[in-house]
CSV table of C-alpha atoms in Angstrom, one decimal:
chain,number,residue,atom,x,y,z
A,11,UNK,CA,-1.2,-99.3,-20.5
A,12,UNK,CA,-2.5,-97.2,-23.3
A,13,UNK,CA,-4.5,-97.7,-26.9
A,14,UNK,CA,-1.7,-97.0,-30.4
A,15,UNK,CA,-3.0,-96.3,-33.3
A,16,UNK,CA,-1.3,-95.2,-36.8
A,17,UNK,CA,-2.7,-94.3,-40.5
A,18,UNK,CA,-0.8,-94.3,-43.6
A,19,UNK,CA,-1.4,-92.9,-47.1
A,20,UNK,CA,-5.0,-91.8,-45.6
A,21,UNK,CA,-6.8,-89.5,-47.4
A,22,UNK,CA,-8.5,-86.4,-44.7
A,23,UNK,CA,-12.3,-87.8,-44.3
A,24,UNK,CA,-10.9,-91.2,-43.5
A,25,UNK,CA,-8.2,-90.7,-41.2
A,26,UNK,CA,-10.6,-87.9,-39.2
A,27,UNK,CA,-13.0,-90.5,-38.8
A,28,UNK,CA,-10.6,-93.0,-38.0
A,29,UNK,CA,-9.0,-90.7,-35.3
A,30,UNK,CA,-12.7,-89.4,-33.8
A,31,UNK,CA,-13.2,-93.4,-33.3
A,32,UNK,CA,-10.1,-93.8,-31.8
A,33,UNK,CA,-10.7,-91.2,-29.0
A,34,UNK,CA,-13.6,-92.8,-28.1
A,35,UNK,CA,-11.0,-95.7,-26.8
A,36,UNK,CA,-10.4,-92.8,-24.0
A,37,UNK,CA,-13.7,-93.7,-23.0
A,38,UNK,CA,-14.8,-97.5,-24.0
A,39,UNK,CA,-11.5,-99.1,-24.9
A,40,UNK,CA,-10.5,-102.5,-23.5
A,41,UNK,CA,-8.8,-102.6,-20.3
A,42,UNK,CA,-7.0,-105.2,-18.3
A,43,UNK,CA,-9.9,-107.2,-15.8
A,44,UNK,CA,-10.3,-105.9,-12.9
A,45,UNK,CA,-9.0,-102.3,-13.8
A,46,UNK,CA,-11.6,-99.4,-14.2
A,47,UNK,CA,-12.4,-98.3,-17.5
A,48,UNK,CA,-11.0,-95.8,-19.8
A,49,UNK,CA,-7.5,-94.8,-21.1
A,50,UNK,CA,-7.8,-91.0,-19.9
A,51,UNK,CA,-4.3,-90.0,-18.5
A,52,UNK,CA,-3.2,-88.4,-21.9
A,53,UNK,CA,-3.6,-87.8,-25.7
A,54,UNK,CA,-1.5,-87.0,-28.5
A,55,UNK,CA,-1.7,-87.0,-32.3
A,56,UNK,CA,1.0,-86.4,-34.9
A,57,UNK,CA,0.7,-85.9,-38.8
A,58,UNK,CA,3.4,-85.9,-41.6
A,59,UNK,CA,3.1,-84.6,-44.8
A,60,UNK,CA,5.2,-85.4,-47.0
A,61,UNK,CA,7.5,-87.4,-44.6
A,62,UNK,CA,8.0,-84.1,-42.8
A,63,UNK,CA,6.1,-83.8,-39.3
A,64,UNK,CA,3.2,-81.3,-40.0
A,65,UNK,CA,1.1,-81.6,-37.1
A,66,UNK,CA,2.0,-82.6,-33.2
A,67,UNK,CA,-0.5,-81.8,-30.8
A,68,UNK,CA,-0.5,-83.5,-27.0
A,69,UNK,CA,-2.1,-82.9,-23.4
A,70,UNK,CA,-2.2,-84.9,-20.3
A,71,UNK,CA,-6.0,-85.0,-20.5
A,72,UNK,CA,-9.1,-87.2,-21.3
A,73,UNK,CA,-9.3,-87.0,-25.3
A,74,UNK,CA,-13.0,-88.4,-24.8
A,75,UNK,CA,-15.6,-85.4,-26.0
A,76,UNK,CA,-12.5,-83.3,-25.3
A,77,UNK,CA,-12.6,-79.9,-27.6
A,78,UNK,CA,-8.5,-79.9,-28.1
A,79,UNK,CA,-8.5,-83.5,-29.4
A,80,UNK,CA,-11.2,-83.0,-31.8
A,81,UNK,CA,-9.4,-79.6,-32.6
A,82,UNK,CA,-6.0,-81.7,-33.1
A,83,UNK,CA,-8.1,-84.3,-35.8
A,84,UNK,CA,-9.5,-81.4,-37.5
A,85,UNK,CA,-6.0,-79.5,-38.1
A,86,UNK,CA,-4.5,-83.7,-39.4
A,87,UNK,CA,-7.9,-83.5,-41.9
A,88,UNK,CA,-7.1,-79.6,-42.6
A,89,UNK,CA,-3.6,-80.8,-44.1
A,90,UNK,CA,-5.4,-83.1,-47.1
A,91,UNK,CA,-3.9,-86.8,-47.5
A,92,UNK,CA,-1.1,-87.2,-44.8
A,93,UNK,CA,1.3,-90.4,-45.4
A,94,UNK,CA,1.6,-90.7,-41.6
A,95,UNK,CA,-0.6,-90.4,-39.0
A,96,UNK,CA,-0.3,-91.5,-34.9
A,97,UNK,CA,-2.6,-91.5,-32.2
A,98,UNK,CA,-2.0,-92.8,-28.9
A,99,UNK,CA,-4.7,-92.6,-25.3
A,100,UNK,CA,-2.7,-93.0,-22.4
A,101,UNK,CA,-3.7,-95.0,-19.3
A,102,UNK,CA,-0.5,-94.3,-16.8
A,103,UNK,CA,1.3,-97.4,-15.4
A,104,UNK,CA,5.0,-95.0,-14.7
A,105,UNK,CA,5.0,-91.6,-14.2
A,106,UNK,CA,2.2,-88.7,-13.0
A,107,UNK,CA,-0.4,-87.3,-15.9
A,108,UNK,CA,2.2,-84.7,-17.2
A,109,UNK,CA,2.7,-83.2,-20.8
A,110,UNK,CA,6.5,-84.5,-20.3
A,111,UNK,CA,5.0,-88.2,-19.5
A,112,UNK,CA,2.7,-87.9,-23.0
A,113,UNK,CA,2.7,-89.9,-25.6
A,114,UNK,CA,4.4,-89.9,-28.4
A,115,UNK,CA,7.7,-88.7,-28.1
A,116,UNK,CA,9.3,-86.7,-30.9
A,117,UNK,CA,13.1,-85.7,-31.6
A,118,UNK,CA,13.6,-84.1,-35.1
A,119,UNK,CA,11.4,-86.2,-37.7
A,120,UNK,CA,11.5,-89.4,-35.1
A,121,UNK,CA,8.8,-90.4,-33.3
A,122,UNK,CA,7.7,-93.1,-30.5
A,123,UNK,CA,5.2,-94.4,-28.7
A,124,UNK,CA,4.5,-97.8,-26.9
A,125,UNK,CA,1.6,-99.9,-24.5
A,126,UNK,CA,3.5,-101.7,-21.9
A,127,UNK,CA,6.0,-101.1,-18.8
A,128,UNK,CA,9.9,-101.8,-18.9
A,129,UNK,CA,10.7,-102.8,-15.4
A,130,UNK,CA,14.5,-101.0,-14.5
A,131,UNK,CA,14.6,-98.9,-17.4
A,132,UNK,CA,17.5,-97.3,-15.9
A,133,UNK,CA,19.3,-100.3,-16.6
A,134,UNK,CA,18.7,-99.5,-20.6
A,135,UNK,CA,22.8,-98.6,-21.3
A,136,UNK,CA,21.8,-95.3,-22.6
A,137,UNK,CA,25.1,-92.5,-23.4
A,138,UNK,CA,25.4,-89.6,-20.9
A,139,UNK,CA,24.3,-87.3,-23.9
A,140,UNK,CA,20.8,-89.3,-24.6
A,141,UNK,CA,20.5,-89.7,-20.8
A,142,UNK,CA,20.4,-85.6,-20.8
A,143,UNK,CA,17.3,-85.4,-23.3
A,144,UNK,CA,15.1,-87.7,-20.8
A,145,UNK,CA,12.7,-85.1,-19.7
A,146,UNK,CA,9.9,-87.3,-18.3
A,147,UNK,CA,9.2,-90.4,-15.7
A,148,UNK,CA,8.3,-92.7,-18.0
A,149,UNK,CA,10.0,-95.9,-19.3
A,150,UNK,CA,9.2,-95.4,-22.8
A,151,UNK,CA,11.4,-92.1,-23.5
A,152,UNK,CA,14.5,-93.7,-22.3
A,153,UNK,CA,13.7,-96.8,-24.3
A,154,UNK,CA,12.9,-93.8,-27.0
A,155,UNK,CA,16.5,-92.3,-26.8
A,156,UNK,CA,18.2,-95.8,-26.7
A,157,UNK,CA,16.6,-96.3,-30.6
A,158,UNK,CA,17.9,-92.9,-31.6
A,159,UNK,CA,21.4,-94.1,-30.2
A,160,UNK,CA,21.1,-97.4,-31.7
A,161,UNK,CA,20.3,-95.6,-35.0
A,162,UNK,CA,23.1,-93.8,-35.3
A,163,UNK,CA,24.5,-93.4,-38.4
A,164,UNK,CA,22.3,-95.7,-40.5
A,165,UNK,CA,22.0,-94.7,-43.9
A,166,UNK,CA,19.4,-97.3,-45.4
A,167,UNK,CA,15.8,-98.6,-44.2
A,168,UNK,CA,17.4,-102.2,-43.5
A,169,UNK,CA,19.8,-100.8,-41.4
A,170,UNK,CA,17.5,-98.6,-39.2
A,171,UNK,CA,15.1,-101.6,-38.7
A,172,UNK,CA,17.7,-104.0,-37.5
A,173,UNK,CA,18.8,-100.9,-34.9
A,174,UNK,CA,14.9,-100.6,-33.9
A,175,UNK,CA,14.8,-104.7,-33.6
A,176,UNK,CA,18.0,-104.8,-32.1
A,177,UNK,CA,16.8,-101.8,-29.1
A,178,UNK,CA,13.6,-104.5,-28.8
A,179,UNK,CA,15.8,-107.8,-28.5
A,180,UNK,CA,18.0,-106.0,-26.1
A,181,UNK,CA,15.5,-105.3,-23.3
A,182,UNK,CA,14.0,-108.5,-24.3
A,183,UNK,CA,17.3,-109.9,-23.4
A,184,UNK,CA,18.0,-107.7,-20.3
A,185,UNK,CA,15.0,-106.6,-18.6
A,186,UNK,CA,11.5,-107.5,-17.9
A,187,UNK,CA,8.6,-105.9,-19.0
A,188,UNK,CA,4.8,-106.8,-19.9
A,189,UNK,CA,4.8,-105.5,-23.2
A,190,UNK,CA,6.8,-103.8,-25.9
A,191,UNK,CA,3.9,-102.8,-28.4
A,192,UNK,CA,5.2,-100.1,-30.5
A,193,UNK,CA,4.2,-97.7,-33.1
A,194,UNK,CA,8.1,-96.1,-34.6
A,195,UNK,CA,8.0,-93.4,-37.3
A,196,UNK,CA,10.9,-91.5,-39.4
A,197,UNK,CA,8.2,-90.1,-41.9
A,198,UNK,CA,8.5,-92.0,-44.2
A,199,UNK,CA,8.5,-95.8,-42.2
A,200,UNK,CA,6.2,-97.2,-40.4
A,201,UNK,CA,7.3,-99.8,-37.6
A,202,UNK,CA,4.8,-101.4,-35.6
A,203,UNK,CA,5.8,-104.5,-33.2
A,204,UNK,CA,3.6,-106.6,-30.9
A,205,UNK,CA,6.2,-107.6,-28.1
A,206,UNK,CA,4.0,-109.2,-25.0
A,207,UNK,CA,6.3,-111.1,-22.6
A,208,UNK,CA,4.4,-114.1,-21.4
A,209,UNK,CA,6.7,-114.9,-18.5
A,210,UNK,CA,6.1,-111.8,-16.9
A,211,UNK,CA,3.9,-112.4,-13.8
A,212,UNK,CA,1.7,-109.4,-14.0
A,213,UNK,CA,0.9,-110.7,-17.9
A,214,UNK,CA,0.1,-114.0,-16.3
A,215,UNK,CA,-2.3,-113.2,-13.2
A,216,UNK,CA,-4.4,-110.4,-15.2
A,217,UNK,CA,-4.4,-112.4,-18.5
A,218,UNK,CA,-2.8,-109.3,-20.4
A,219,UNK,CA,-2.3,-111.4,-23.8
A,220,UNK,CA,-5.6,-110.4,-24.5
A,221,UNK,CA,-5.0,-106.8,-23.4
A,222,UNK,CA,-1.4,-105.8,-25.4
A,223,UNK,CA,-3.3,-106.7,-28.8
A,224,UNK,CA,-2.1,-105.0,-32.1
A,225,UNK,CA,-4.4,-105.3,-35.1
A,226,UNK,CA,-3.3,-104.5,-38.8
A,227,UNK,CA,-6.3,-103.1,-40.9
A,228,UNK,CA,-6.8,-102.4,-44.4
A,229,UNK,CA,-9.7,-100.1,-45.7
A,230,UNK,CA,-11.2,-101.0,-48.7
A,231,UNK,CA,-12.4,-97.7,-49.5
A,232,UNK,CA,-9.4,-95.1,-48.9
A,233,UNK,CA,-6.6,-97.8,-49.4
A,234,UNK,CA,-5.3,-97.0,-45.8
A,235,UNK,CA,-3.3,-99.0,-43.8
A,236,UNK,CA,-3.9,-98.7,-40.3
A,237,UNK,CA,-2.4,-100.4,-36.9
A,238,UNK,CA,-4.0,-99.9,-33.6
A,239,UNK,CA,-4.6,-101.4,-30.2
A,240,UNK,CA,-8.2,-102.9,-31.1
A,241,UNK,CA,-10.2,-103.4,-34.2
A,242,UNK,CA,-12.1,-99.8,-34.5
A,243,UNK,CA,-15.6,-100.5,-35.8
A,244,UNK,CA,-15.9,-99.0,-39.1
A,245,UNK,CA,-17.0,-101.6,-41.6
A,246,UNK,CA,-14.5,-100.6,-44.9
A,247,UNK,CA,-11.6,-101.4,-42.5
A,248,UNK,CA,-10.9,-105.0,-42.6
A,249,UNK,CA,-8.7,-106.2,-39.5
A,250,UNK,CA,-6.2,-108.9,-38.8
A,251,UNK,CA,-5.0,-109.4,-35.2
A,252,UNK,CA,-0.8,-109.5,-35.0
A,253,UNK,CA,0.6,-112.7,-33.3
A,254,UNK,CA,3.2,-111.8,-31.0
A,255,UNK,CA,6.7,-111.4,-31.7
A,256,UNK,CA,6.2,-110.1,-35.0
A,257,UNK,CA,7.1,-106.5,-36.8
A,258,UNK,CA,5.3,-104.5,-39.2
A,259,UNK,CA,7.0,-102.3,-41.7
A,260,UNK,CA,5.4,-100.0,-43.7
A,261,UNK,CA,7.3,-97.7,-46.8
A,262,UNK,CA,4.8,-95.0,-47.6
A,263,UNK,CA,6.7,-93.9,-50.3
A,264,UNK,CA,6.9,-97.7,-52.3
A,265,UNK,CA,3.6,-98.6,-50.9
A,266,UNK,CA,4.7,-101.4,-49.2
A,267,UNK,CA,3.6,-103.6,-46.7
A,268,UNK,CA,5.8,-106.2,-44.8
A,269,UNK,CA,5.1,-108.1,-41.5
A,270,UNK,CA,7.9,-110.4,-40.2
A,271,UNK,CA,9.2,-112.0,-37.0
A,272,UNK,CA,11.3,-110.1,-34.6
């Protein structure tokens, strides 16, 4: 259970305040009823420049008034305009409040990072050599390694889209899980999906549709796109909540904006 958020083509004053918001979510963020406030079991932001990863900075700490987040923001504002920036707040669900069980996970320019649980993920059919680089408890960084191994060898943004979808349709397919909202980067794409499995009887009994949300903003001002969790309130960002089962992809390079169904 934890809050995403991603900028792209931001320019410094706009994703700093966009990120300073967003770790106020550590704090005041929606929660599933019932649960106690607050998404304070781990931070981590990440920054590319020029599609190559510039900044990655994470701790299994509160990011609210914390002096190493607002350090992290000020080092992503330091680098000018980024074409890619990621937040995530954790609230655990799998795995104890350790830096290997932070969000986002990173292998060479890729990077991952997901609000939900995957029920079984040792059932994801991952190769004994992507089994090896699992360093954490979590579901997400096997489902993490299982994109990388689905990627393989693609040499064109189709192609590496339909491996992400097809890593998405798989446990889908196979497992159950509450949610598979994701934030997926290669520094130069964006790909955000909204996933919330509505048979699943925790989604059901704690009414978590309205808790895995995913919201696609624009901001008039800076000409950022943004995705995160919940609509941040900053009034030259105008928001559109995702339905579910559907993908956003977003080519900083062309400028383009796509959102499709899974």
């Amino acid at each position: 259970m934890c809050r995403l958020l991603a900028i792209t083509d931001g320019k410094p004053e706009s994703s700093e305040q966009i990120l300073g918001m967003f770790g106020e979510l550590a704090d005041c963020g929606c929660v599933p009823v019932g649960k106690p406030k607050g998404h304070k079991d781990g931070w981590g932001v990440a920054a590319y420049d020029g599609g190559k990863l510039a900044v990655f900075e994470k701790e299994p700490a509160d990011a609210y008034q914390n002096p190493a987040y607002r350090a992290a923001v000020g080092k992503v504002g330091g680098l000018g305009k980024t074409n890619i920036v990621i937040g995530h707040l954790r609230k655990a669900a799998v795995g104890g409040n350790t830096l290997q069980n932070t969000h986002p996970f990173v292998k060479g320019q890729f990077l991952l990072c997901h609000n939900g649980s995957i029920m079984h993920e040792e059932r994801i059919p991952l190769s004994p050599a992507a089994k090896k680089q699992v360093r954490g408890e979590t579901d997400t960084e096997p489902f993490f390694y299982y994109v990388l191994q689905m990627m393989a060898g693609t040499k064109t943004a189709h192609a590496a889209r339909r491996a992400f979808v097809k890593a998405v349709q798989y446990v889908k397919k196979h497992l159950d899980y509450t949610a598979l909202n994701i934030i997926f980067t290669n520094g130069r794409y964006v790909w955000a999906v909204r996933e919330v499995n509505a048979k699943n009887d925790k989604v059901r009994e704690l009414k978590l549709m309205n808790y895995y949300t995913l919201y696609d903003g624009y901001d008039r001002d800076s000409g950022a796109r943004i995705i995160c969790s919940e609509p941040l309130k900053i009034k030259t960002i105008l928001w559109k909540k995702l339905n579910n089962h559907m993908l956003v992809e977003i080519d900083t390079k062309r400028d383009t904006h796509h959102v499709m169904s899974l």
